Each structure stands twice: as C-alpha cells, then as structure tokens.
Amino acid sequence: SVVAELLEQANMGPGSLLVIGCSSSEIVGKQIGKGSSMEAAQAVFAGIYPLLQEHGIHLAVQCCEHLNRAVVIEKEVIEKFGLEAVNVRPQPKAGGSFATVTYEKLDAGLVESISADAGIDIGLTMIGMHLKRVAVPVRLKLKKIGNAPIVCARTRPKFIGGERADYDKSLL
C-alpha cells in the first residue's frame, strides 16, 4: 500500500526510478544495523517489486553505510542510464538484508549513486543522497512498516527564472 500510494502521489510513470532504503532491523524492532532480518527483507521485496514491475518503475535499493550507501540496481537499468558499476556484493551485515535480497532476486549490479525520481525510506536509512536535487516530502496514510518509520519523497524540477517566469503546473 505504501508503494501504491507513493506512485499515485508522486505521479510516477513508466521508466521512473524509485530508490528504497530499508532497515530490516528497524522493521523487527531492533536498532538499525543491529538485527538484520532476511525474512523481513524478503517480505518487503515481495510486497514491492511486483507492483513496480506492473507500473514499469525501476527499483534501486540503497545499501547500508558499510558499502558507502551504494545502490543495487538491475544491470539493464545501469546500462540504460549510463551509470558506472562498482564491484561489490551486498551481504546482510555489509550492505543490508534488503539490498542482499534484491541483489539475489534480480540480475543486478551496484553503482555508487543515482538521481531517483522518488524514494521510500523504511527505518530512517537516509536516502536523500540518491534523490534528484529538489525533493518534496510525501505524507502517506501508513506511517510504519513493522516498527520502522516510513519517510517518502518525490522530486520535481527546480524553479528558475525568478518572479517573472511562468512555470509548467503539471511539473509541480
């Protein structure tokens, strides 16, 4: 339901890029990085990925700080966006359970950074570095997954030109 509501509010279309940071530790009621759960990560992936596929949205998953918050993303998307791959494989204690599950389920690689159109932060993993420059908070009905707080954002183009400029309202 979180993904469906965000896709609606963020007005994301096919080909858009959604970054997700997910602390499975926070979901199961532990401190981030202190209780990694492959089961929770698998449940989140199972709930998110089919809906993204249905809408043609590309999934990017932020790793934890042990991998410098690198991003797991499908190899075809790396190529499509002209991103530079890095050589590392996430693990539950170095990258995080959700990144590990995503890497194992998809034909994926890793990159150091992206500029996503929207994001979901499950457990306060700090996804902001992987969003386009102007991020706008999106408030959803659901506030937590398990015990983990949810923070979402969409992006929009920057306003330039000052007070005399005329803006395209559909991009707001």
Short mmCIF file of N, CA and C in Angstrom, two decimals:
data_model
loop_
_atom_site.label_atom_id
_atom_site.label_comp_id
_atom_site.label_asym_id
_atom_site.label_seq_id
_atom_site.Cartn_x
_atom_site.Cartn_y
_atom_site.Cartn_z
N SER A 1 0.82 -1.20 0.00
CA SER A 1 0.00 0.00 0.00
C SER A 1 0.86 1.26 0.00
N VAL A 2 2.04 1.20 0.62
CA VAL A 2 2.95 2.35 0.63
C VAL A 2 3.38 2.69 -0.79
N VAL A 3 3.79 1.69 -1.54
CA VAL A 3 4.25 1.92 -2.91
C VAL A 3 3.10 2.44 -3.78
N ALA A 4 1.94 1.83 -3.68
CA ALA A 4 0.80 2.26 -4.49
C ALA A 4 0.45 3.72 -4.21
N GLU A 5 0.41 4.10 -2.94
CA GLU A 5 0.08 5.47 -2.59
C GLU A 5 1.16 6.45 -3.06
N LEU A 6 2.42 6.08 -2.90
CA LEU A 6 3.51 6.95 -3.36
C LEU A 6 3.47 7.12 -4.88
N LEU A 7 3.28 6.03 -5.61
CA LEU A 7 3.23 6.12 -7.07
C LEU A 7 2.12 7.07 -7.52
N GLU A 8 1.01 7.02 -6.83
CA GLU A 8 -0.11 7.90 -7.17
C GLU A 8 0.23 9.36 -6.85
N GLN A 9 0.74 9.61 -5.65
CA GLN A 9 1.02 10.99 -5.24
C GLN A 9 2.21 11.59 -5.98
N ALA A 10 3.19 10.77 -6.31
CA ALA A 10 4.39 11.27 -6.98
C ALA A 10 4.23 11.35 -8.49
N ASN A 11 3.10 10.86 -8.99
CA ASN A 11 2.81 10.89 -10.43
C ASN A 11 3.95 10.26 -11.24
N MET A 12 4.36 9.08 -10.82
CA MET A 12 5.47 8.39 -11.47
C MET A 12 4.96 7.56 -12.65
N GLY A 13 5.66 7.67 -13.75
CA GLY A 13 5.28 6.91 -14.93
C GLY A 13 6.32 5.85 -15.26
N PRO A 14 6.04 5.05 -16.27
CA PRO A 14 6.99 4.01 -16.70
C PRO A 14 8.36 4.62 -16.98
N GLY A 15 9.39 3.90 -16.56
CA GLY A 15 10.76 4.36 -16.76
C GLY A 15 11.30 5.19 -15.63
N SER A 16 10.43 5.56 -14.66
CA SER A 16 10.89 6.32 -13.49
C SER A 16 11.75 5.43 -12.60
N LEU A 17 12.52 6.09 -11.76
CA LEU A 17 13.43 5.39 -10.86
C LEU A 17 13.04 5.67 -9.42
N LEU A 18 12.78 4.58 -8.67
CA LEU A 18 12.39 4.67 -7.26
C LEU A 18 13.51 4.08 -6.41
N VAL A 19 14.05 4.88 -5.48
CA VAL A 19 15.07 4.38 -4.57
C VAL A 19 14.41 4.02 -3.24
N ILE A 20 14.81 2.87 -2.70
CA ILE A 20 14.30 2.43 -1.41
C ILE A 20 15.46 2.12 -0.50
N GLY A 21 15.43 2.69 0.67
CA GLY A 21 16.34 2.33 1.75
C GLY A 21 15.52 1.58 2.77
N CYS A 22 16.00 0.46 3.25
CA CYS A 22 15.19 -0.36 4.14
C CYS A 22 16.05 -0.99 5.24
N SER A 23 15.74 -0.66 6.47
CA SER A 23 16.38 -1.31 7.60
C SER A 23 15.48 -2.44 8.09
N SER A 24 15.89 -3.67 7.78
CA SER A 24 15.12 -4.81 8.28
C SER A 24 15.22 -4.87 9.81
N SER A 25 16.32 -4.39 10.35
CA SER A 25 16.48 -4.33 11.81
C SER A 25 15.37 -3.49 12.44
N GLU A 26 15.14 -2.32 11.88
CA GLU A 26 14.10 -1.42 12.41
C GLU A 26 12.71 -2.05 12.25
N ILE A 27 12.48 -2.74 11.14
CA ILE A 27 11.18 -3.38 10.93
C ILE A 27 10.88 -4.36 12.06
N VAL A 28 11.88 -5.13 12.47
CA VAL A 28 11.66 -6.15 13.51
C VAL A 28 11.86 -5.61 14.93
N GLY A 29 12.01 -4.29 15.06
CA GLY A 29 12.05 -3.67 16.38
C GLY A 29 13.43 -3.53 17.01
N LYS A 30 14.47 -3.70 16.21
CA LYS A 30 15.84 -3.52 16.71
C LYS A 30 16.38 -2.19 16.19
N GLN A 31 17.53 -1.79 16.72
CA GLN A 31 18.19 -0.59 16.24
C GLN A 31 18.79 -0.87 14.87
N ILE A 32 18.77 0.14 14.00
CA ILE A 32 19.31 0.00 12.66
C ILE A 32 20.71 -0.62 12.72
N GLY A 33 20.91 -1.65 11.90
CA GLY A 33 22.20 -2.33 11.84
C GLY A 33 22.45 -3.36 12.93
N LYS A 34 21.48 -3.58 13.82
CA LYS A 34 21.71 -4.46 14.96
C LYS A 34 20.85 -5.72 14.97
N GLY A 35 20.02 -5.93 13.96
CA GLY A 35 19.15 -7.11 13.98
C GLY A 35 18.68 -7.49 12.59
N SER A 36 19.58 -7.50 11.65
CA SER A 36 19.26 -7.77 10.25
C SER A 36 18.39 -9.02 10.09
N SER A 37 17.33 -8.89 9.29
CA SER A 37 16.38 -9.99 9.11
C SER A 37 16.14 -10.25 7.62
N MET A 38 16.66 -11.38 7.14
CA MET A 38 16.42 -11.76 5.74
C MET A 38 14.93 -12.01 5.50
N GLU A 39 14.23 -12.52 6.51
CA GLU A 39 12.80 -12.79 6.35
C GLU A 39 12.02 -11.49 6.14
N ALA A 40 12.32 -10.48 6.94
CA ALA A 40 11.64 -9.19 6.77
C ALA A 40 11.98 -8.59 5.41
N ALA A 41 13.25 -8.68 5.02
CA ALA A 41 13.68 -8.14 3.73
C ALA A 41 12.97 -8.84 2.57
N GLN A 42 12.83 -10.16 2.66
CA GLN A 42 12.14 -10.90 1.61
C GLN A 42 10.67 -10.50 1.53
N ALA A 43 10.05 -10.28 2.68
CA ALA A 43 8.65 -9.87 2.70
C ALA A 43 8.47 -8.49 2.07
N VAL A 44 9.38 -7.56 2.36
CA VAL A 44 9.30 -6.23 1.78
C VAL A 44 9.49 -6.31 0.26
N PHE A 45 10.49 -7.07 -0.18
CA PHE A 45 10.72 -7.22 -1.62
C PHE A 45 9.48 -7.80 -2.30
N ALA A 46 8.92 -8.84 -1.72
CA ALA A 46 7.74 -9.50 -2.31
C ALA A 46 6.55 -8.54 -2.39
N GLY A 47 6.46 -7.61 -1.46
CA GLY A 47 5.36 -6.66 -1.46
C GLY A 47 5.56 -5.49 -2.40
N ILE A 48 6.81 -5.19 -2.72
CA ILE A 48 7.13 -4.01 -3.52
C ILE A 48 7.38 -4.31 -4.99
N TYR A 49 8.22 -5.27 -5.27
CA TYR A 49 8.72 -5.45 -6.63
C TYR A 49 7.63 -5.74 -7.67
N PRO A 50 6.68 -6.63 -7.40
CA PRO A 50 5.64 -6.89 -8.42
C PRO A 50 4.86 -5.64 -8.81
N LEU A 51 4.58 -4.78 -7.85
CA LEU A 51 3.84 -3.56 -8.15
C LEU A 51 4.68 -2.61 -9.01
N LEU A 52 5.97 -2.52 -8.72
CA LEU A 52 6.84 -1.68 -9.54
C LEU A 52 6.91 -2.21 -10.97
N GLN A 53 7.04 -3.53 -11.10
CA GLN A 53 7.06 -4.13 -12.44
C GLN A 53 5.78 -3.83 -13.21
N GLU A 54 4.66 -3.94 -12.52
CA GLU A 54 3.36 -3.68 -13.14
C GLU A 54 3.28 -2.26 -13.71
N HIS A 55 3.94 -1.30 -13.05
CA HIS A 55 3.90 0.10 -13.47
C HIS A 55 5.11 0.50 -14.30
N GLY A 56 6.04 -0.42 -14.54
CA GLY A 56 7.23 -0.09 -15.33
C GLY A 56 8.22 0.81 -14.62
N ILE A 57 8.20 0.78 -13.29
CA ILE A 57 9.09 1.61 -12.46
C ILE A 57 10.35 0.80 -12.14
N HIS A 58 11.50 1.42 -12.25
CA HIS A 58 12.77 0.77 -11.94
C HIS A 58 13.08 0.88 -10.45
N LEU A 59 13.48 -0.25 -9.85
CA LEU A 59 13.83 -0.31 -8.43
C LEU A 59 15.32 -0.10 -8.23
N ALA A 60 15.66 0.77 -7.29
CA ALA A 60 17.04 0.96 -6.84
C ALA A 60 17.02 0.83 -5.32
N VAL A 61 17.93 0.01 -4.78
CA VAL A 61 17.93 -0.25 -3.34
C VAL A 61 19.25 0.22 -2.74
N GLN A 62 19.13 1.12 -1.77
CA GLN A 62 20.31 1.65 -1.10
C GLN A 62 20.87 0.65 -0.10
N CYS A 63 22.18 0.45 -0.18
CA CYS A 63 22.88 -0.38 0.81
C CYS A 63 23.14 0.44 2.08
N CYS A 64 23.56 -0.24 3.12
CA CYS A 64 23.88 0.45 4.37
C CYS A 64 25.23 1.13 4.27
N GLU A 65 25.60 1.81 5.34
CA GLU A 65 26.82 2.61 5.34
C GLU A 65 28.09 1.78 5.16
N HIS A 66 28.05 0.48 5.46
CA HIS A 66 29.24 -0.36 5.28
C HIS A 66 29.65 -0.48 3.82
N LEU A 67 28.72 -0.22 2.91
CA LEU A 67 29.04 -0.17 1.47
C LEU A 67 28.89 1.26 0.94
N ASN A 68 29.07 2.22 1.84
CA ASN A 68 29.01 3.65 1.48
C ASN A 68 27.69 4.03 0.81
N ARG A 69 26.63 3.33 1.18
CA ARG A 69 25.29 3.58 0.67
C ARG A 69 25.21 3.42 -0.86
N ALA A 70 26.02 2.50 -1.39
CA ALA A 70 25.94 2.16 -2.82
C ALA A 70 24.52 1.67 -3.10
N VAL A 71 24.19 1.55 -4.38
CA VAL A 71 22.82 1.23 -4.79
C VAL A 71 22.79 -0.02 -5.65
N VAL A 72 21.90 -0.96 -5.27
CA VAL A 72 21.65 -2.17 -6.07
C VAL A 72 20.61 -1.80 -7.12
N ILE A 73 20.92 -2.14 -8.37
CA ILE A 73 20.02 -1.79 -9.47
C ILE A 73 20.21 -2.80 -10.59
N GLU A 74 19.17 -3.07 -11.33
CA GLU A 74 19.27 -4.04 -12.42
C GLU A 74 20.32 -3.60 -13.44
N LYS A 75 21.06 -4.58 -13.95
CA LYS A 75 22.14 -4.30 -14.90
C LYS A 75 21.62 -3.57 -16.14
N GLU A 76 20.43 -3.93 -16.61
CA GLU A 76 19.88 -3.25 -17.79
C GLU A 76 19.60 -1.78 -17.50
N VAL A 77 19.25 -1.46 -16.27
CA VAL A 77 19.00 -0.06 -15.89
C VAL A 77 20.32 0.69 -15.77
N ILE A 78 21.35 0.03 -15.26
CA ILE A 78 22.68 0.64 -15.21
C ILE A 78 23.09 1.06 -16.61
N GLU A 79 22.89 0.16 -17.56
CA GLU A 79 23.25 0.44 -18.96
C GLU A 79 22.35 1.53 -19.54
N LYS A 80 21.05 1.43 -19.30
CA LYS A 80 20.08 2.40 -19.85
C LYS A 80 20.40 3.82 -19.42
N PHE A 81 20.77 4.01 -18.14
CA PHE A 81 21.03 5.34 -17.60
C PHE A 81 22.51 5.74 -17.71
N GLY A 82 23.33 4.86 -18.29
CA GLY A 82 24.75 5.18 -18.45
C GLY A 82 25.49 5.33 -17.13
N LEU A 83 25.13 4.50 -16.15
CA LEU A 83 25.75 4.58 -14.83
C LEU A 83 27.03 3.76 -14.80
N GLU A 84 27.91 4.08 -13.87
CA GLU A 84 29.17 3.35 -13.72
C GLU A 84 29.04 2.33 -12.61
N ALA A 85 29.19 1.06 -12.96
CA ALA A 85 29.07 -0.02 -11.98
C ALA A 85 30.30 -0.06 -11.08
N VAL A 86 30.10 -0.54 -9.85
CA VAL A 86 31.20 -0.79 -8.92
C VAL A 86 31.19 -2.27 -8.59
N ASN A 87 32.32 -2.77 -8.11
CA ASN A 87 32.47 -4.20 -7.85
C ASN A 87 32.35 -4.49 -6.36
N VAL A 88 31.16 -4.87 -5.95
CA VAL A 88 30.90 -5.28 -4.58
C VAL A 88 29.60 -6.05 -4.57
N ARG A 89 29.46 -6.97 -3.63
CA ARG A 89 28.23 -7.73 -3.45
C ARG A 89 27.71 -7.47 -2.05
N PRO A 90 26.45 -7.08 -1.91
CA PRO A 90 25.91 -6.86 -0.56
C PRO A 90 25.73 -8.18 0.18
N GLN A 91 25.84 -8.09 1.48
CA GLN A 91 25.59 -9.20 2.41
C GLN A 91 24.76 -8.63 3.56
N PRO A 92 24.09 -9.47 4.33
CA PRO A 92 23.25 -8.94 5.41
C PRO A 92 23.99 -7.99 6.36
N LYS A 93 25.24 -8.24 6.69
CA LYS A 93 25.97 -7.39 7.63
C LYS A 93 26.88 -6.36 6.94
N ALA A 94 26.88 -6.34 5.62
CA ALA A 94 27.67 -5.35 4.86
C ALA A 94 26.90 -5.04 3.58
N GLY A 95 25.93 -4.18 3.72
CA GLY A 95 25.05 -3.83 2.61
C GLY A 95 23.60 -3.86 3.04
N GLY A 96 23.29 -4.84 3.90
CA GLY A 96 21.94 -4.94 4.44
C GLY A 96 21.14 -6.07 3.82
N SER A 97 20.18 -6.55 4.58
CA SER A 97 19.36 -7.68 4.13
C SER A 97 18.52 -7.35 2.91
N PHE A 98 17.93 -6.16 2.87
CA PHE A 98 17.07 -5.82 1.73
C PHE A 98 17.91 -5.69 0.46
N ALA A 99 19.09 -5.09 0.55
CA ALA A 99 19.98 -5.00 -0.60
C ALA A 99 20.42 -6.39 -1.05
N THR A 100 20.70 -7.26 -0.09
CA THR A 100 21.12 -8.63 -0.39
C THR A 100 20.01 -9.38 -1.12
N VAL A 101 18.80 -9.31 -0.61
CA VAL A 101 17.66 -9.98 -1.23
C VAL A 101 17.46 -9.46 -2.66
N THR A 102 17.50 -8.14 -2.83
CA THR A 102 17.31 -7.55 -4.15
C THR A 102 18.39 -8.01 -5.11
N TYR A 103 19.62 -8.00 -4.66
CA TYR A 103 20.76 -8.44 -5.49
C TYR A 103 20.58 -9.89 -5.92
N GLU A 104 20.11 -10.74 -5.00
CA GLU A 104 19.92 -12.16 -5.30
C GLU A 104 18.73 -12.42 -6.22
N LYS A 105 17.68 -11.61 -6.13
CA LYS A 105 16.46 -11.85 -6.90
C LYS A 105 16.53 -11.29 -8.32
N LEU A 106 17.33 -10.27 -8.54
CA LEU A 106 17.38 -9.60 -9.83
C LEU A 106 18.73 -9.85 -10.51
N ASP A 107 18.78 -9.59 -11.80
CA ASP A 107 20.06 -9.58 -12.50
C ASP A 107 20.64 -8.19 -12.25
N ALA A 108 21.27 -8.03 -11.07
CA ALA A 108 21.63 -6.71 -10.58
C ALA A 108 23.12 -6.51 -10.45
N GLY A 109 23.48 -5.25 -10.40
CA GLY A 109 24.82 -4.80 -10.10
C GLY A 109 24.70 -3.66 -9.12
N LEU A 110 25.82 -3.00 -8.82
CA LEU A 110 25.81 -1.87 -7.91
C LEU A 110 26.46 -0.66 -8.54
N VAL A 111 25.98 0.51 -8.16
CA VAL A 111 26.55 1.79 -8.55
C VAL A 111 26.73 2.61 -7.28
N GLU A 112 27.56 3.65 -7.36
CA GLU A 112 27.79 4.47 -6.17
C GLU A 112 26.68 5.47 -5.90
N SER A 113 26.04 5.96 -6.96
CA SER A 113 24.99 6.95 -6.74
C SER A 113 24.04 7.00 -7.93
N ILE A 114 22.85 7.50 -7.67
CA ILE A 114 21.83 7.70 -8.69
C ILE A 114 21.10 9.01 -8.39
N SER A 115 20.22 9.40 -9.28
CA SER A 115 19.33 10.55 -9.07
C SER A 115 17.91 10.07 -9.32
N ALA A 116 17.28 9.53 -8.29
CA ALA A 116 15.96 8.92 -8.42
C ALA A 116 14.85 9.96 -8.44
N ASP A 117 13.71 9.55 -9.01
CA ASP A 117 12.54 10.41 -9.11
C ASP A 117 11.73 10.46 -7.82
N ALA A 118 11.84 9.42 -7.01
CA ALA A 118 11.11 9.36 -5.74
C ALA A 118 11.80 8.33 -4.86
N GLY A 119 11.43 8.33 -3.58
CA GLY A 119 12.06 7.38 -2.69
C GLY A 119 11.21 7.02 -1.49
N ILE A 120 11.50 5.84 -0.96
CA ILE A 120 10.87 5.35 0.28
C ILE A 120 12.00 5.00 1.23
N ASP A 121 11.95 5.59 2.41
CA ASP A 121 12.95 5.33 3.43
C ASP A 121 12.26 4.60 4.57
N ILE A 122 12.60 3.32 4.71
CA ILE A 122 12.00 2.48 5.75
C ILE A 122 13.02 2.31 6.87
N GLY A 123 12.81 2.99 7.97
CA GLY A 123 13.71 2.87 9.11
C GLY A 123 14.79 3.94 9.17
N LEU A 124 14.56 5.06 8.51
CA LEU A 124 15.47 6.22 8.56
C LEU A 124 16.88 5.88 8.09
N THR A 125 16.98 5.36 6.87
CA THR A 125 18.26 4.97 6.28
C THR A 125 18.94 6.10 5.52
N MET A 126 18.30 7.24 5.40
CA MET A 126 18.87 8.44 4.79
C MET A 126 19.10 8.31 3.28
N ILE A 127 18.01 8.19 2.52
CA ILE A 127 18.09 8.01 1.07
C ILE A 127 18.28 9.31 0.30
N GLY A 128 18.24 10.44 0.97
CA GLY A 128 18.25 11.74 0.30
C GLY A 128 19.36 11.93 -0.71
N MET A 129 20.52 11.32 -0.46
CA MET A 129 21.66 11.48 -1.38
C MET A 129 21.39 10.85 -2.75
N HIS A 130 20.35 10.02 -2.84
CA HIS A 130 20.06 9.34 -4.10
C HIS A 130 18.81 9.87 -4.79
N LEU A 131 18.33 11.02 -4.36
CA LEU A 131 17.18 11.67 -5.00
C LEU A 131 17.65 12.84 -5.85
N LYS A 132 16.85 13.18 -6.86
CA LYS A 132 17.14 14.38 -7.63
C LYS A 132 17.18 15.58 -6.68
N ARG A 133 17.71 16.69 -7.14
CA ARG A 133 18.06 17.80 -6.26
C ARG A 133 16.91 18.44 -5.51
N VAL A 134 15.71 18.48 -6.07
CA VAL A 134 14.59 19.11 -5.37
C VAL A 134 13.62 18.02 -4.93
N ALA A 135 13.74 17.64 -3.66
CA ALA A 135 12.89 16.59 -3.09
C ALA A 135 11.76 17.24 -2.31
N VAL A 136 10.57 16.67 -2.44
CA VAL A 136 9.37 17.17 -1.76
C VAL A 136 8.81 16.03 -0.91
N PRO A 137 8.57 16.28 0.39
CA PRO A 137 8.03 15.20 1.23
C PRO A 137 6.66 14.74 0.74
N VAL A 138 6.41 13.46 0.87
CA VAL A 138 5.09 12.89 0.56
C VAL A 138 4.60 12.22 1.83
N ARG A 139 3.45 12.67 2.30
CA ARG A 139 2.88 12.11 3.52
C ARG A 139 1.87 11.02 3.14
N LEU A 140 2.09 9.84 3.69
CA LEU A 140 1.23 8.70 3.39
C LEU A 140 0.35 8.35 4.58
N LYS A 141 -0.69 7.57 4.33
CA LYS A 141 -1.56 7.12 5.41
C LYS A 141 -0.81 6.21 6.37
N LEU A 142 -0.08 5.27 5.83
CA LEU A 142 0.68 4.33 6.66
C LEU A 142 1.97 5.00 7.10
N LYS A 143 2.26 4.96 8.38
CA LYS A 143 3.43 5.64 8.94
C LYS A 143 4.57 4.70 9.30
N LYS A 144 4.30 3.39 9.37
CA LYS A 144 5.32 2.42 9.75
C LYS A 144 5.14 1.12 8.98
N ILE A 145 6.26 0.43 8.77
CA ILE A 145 6.24 -0.97 8.33
C ILE A 145 6.87 -1.73 9.48
N GLY A 146 6.09 -2.59 10.10
CA GLY A 146 6.56 -3.20 11.34
C GLY A 146 6.80 -2.09 12.35
N ASN A 147 8.00 -2.03 12.92
CA ASN A 147 8.35 -0.97 13.86
C ASN A 147 9.11 0.18 13.20
N ALA A 148 9.37 0.09 11.90
CA ALA A 148 10.19 1.08 11.21
C ALA A 148 9.36 2.24 10.69
N PRO A 149 9.76 3.47 11.03
CA PRO A 149 9.08 4.63 10.47
C PRO A 149 9.32 4.73 8.96
N ILE A 150 8.34 5.26 8.24
CA ILE A 150 8.44 5.43 6.79
C ILE A 150 8.48 6.93 6.48
N VAL A 151 9.43 7.32 5.65
CA VAL A 151 9.52 8.68 5.14
C VAL A 151 9.62 8.56 3.62
N CYS A 152 8.77 9.31 2.91
CA CYS A 152 8.77 9.25 1.45
C CYS A 152 8.98 10.63 0.85
N ALA A 153 9.48 10.64 -0.38
CA ALA A 153 9.68 11.89 -1.09
C ALA A 153 9.49 11.66 -2.59
N ARG A 154 9.10 12.70 -3.26
CA ARG A 154 9.09 12.75 -4.71
C ARG A 154 10.00 13.90 -5.10
N THR A 155 10.31 14.01 -6.36
CA THR A 155 11.15 15.12 -6.80
C THR A 155 10.42 15.92 -7.86
N ARG A 156 10.90 17.11 -8.08
CA ARG A 156 10.37 17.97 -9.14
C ARG A 156 11.51 18.79 -9.71
N PRO A 157 11.34 19.31 -10.92
CA PRO A 157 12.38 20.17 -11.47
C PRO A 157 12.54 21.45 -10.63
N LYS A 158 13.73 22.04 -10.64
CA LYS A 158 13.99 23.30 -9.95
C LYS A 158 13.22 24.42 -10.62
N PHE A 159 12.79 25.40 -9.82
CA PHE A 159 12.24 26.63 -10.37
C PHE A 159 13.42 27.54 -10.69
N ILE A 160 13.47 28.08 -11.90
CA ILE A 160 14.49 29.05 -12.24
C ILE A 160 13.83 30.23 -12.93
N GLY A 161 14.46 31.36 -12.95
CA GLY A 161 13.96 32.50 -13.71
C GLY A 161 13.33 33.60 -12.89
N GLY A 162 13.07 33.38 -11.63
CA GLY A 162 12.57 34.46 -10.78
C GLY A 162 11.08 34.74 -10.93
N GLU A 163 10.67 35.90 -10.39
CA GLU A 163 9.25 36.20 -10.25
C GLU A 163 8.51 36.41 -11.57
N ARG A 164 9.21 36.73 -12.65
CA ARG A 164 8.54 36.93 -13.93
C ARG A 164 8.41 35.65 -14.74
N ALA A 165 9.01 34.60 -14.29
CA ALA A 165 8.95 33.33 -15.02
C ALA A 165 7.57 32.70 -14.90
N ASP A 166 7.20 31.95 -15.92
CA ASP A 166 5.94 31.22 -15.93
C ASP A 166 6.31 29.72 -15.83
N TYR A 167 5.66 29.00 -14.92
CA TYR A 167 6.02 27.60 -14.68
C TYR A 167 4.96 26.65 -15.18
N ASP A 168 5.39 25.46 -15.58
CA ASP A 168 4.51 24.39 -16.04
C ASP A 168 3.90 23.74 -14.78
N LYS A 169 2.63 23.97 -14.56
CA LYS A 169 1.95 23.48 -13.34
C LYS A 169 1.94 21.95 -13.25
N SER A 170 2.01 21.26 -14.38
CA SER A 170 1.99 19.79 -14.34
C SER A 170 3.26 19.21 -13.75
N LEU A 171 4.35 20.00 -13.66
CA LEU A 171 5.61 19.52 -13.10
C LEU A 171 5.76 19.81 -11.61
N LEU A 172 4.77 20.48 -11.03
CA LEU A 172 4.86 20.80 -9.61
C LEU A 172 4.62 19.57 -8.78
#
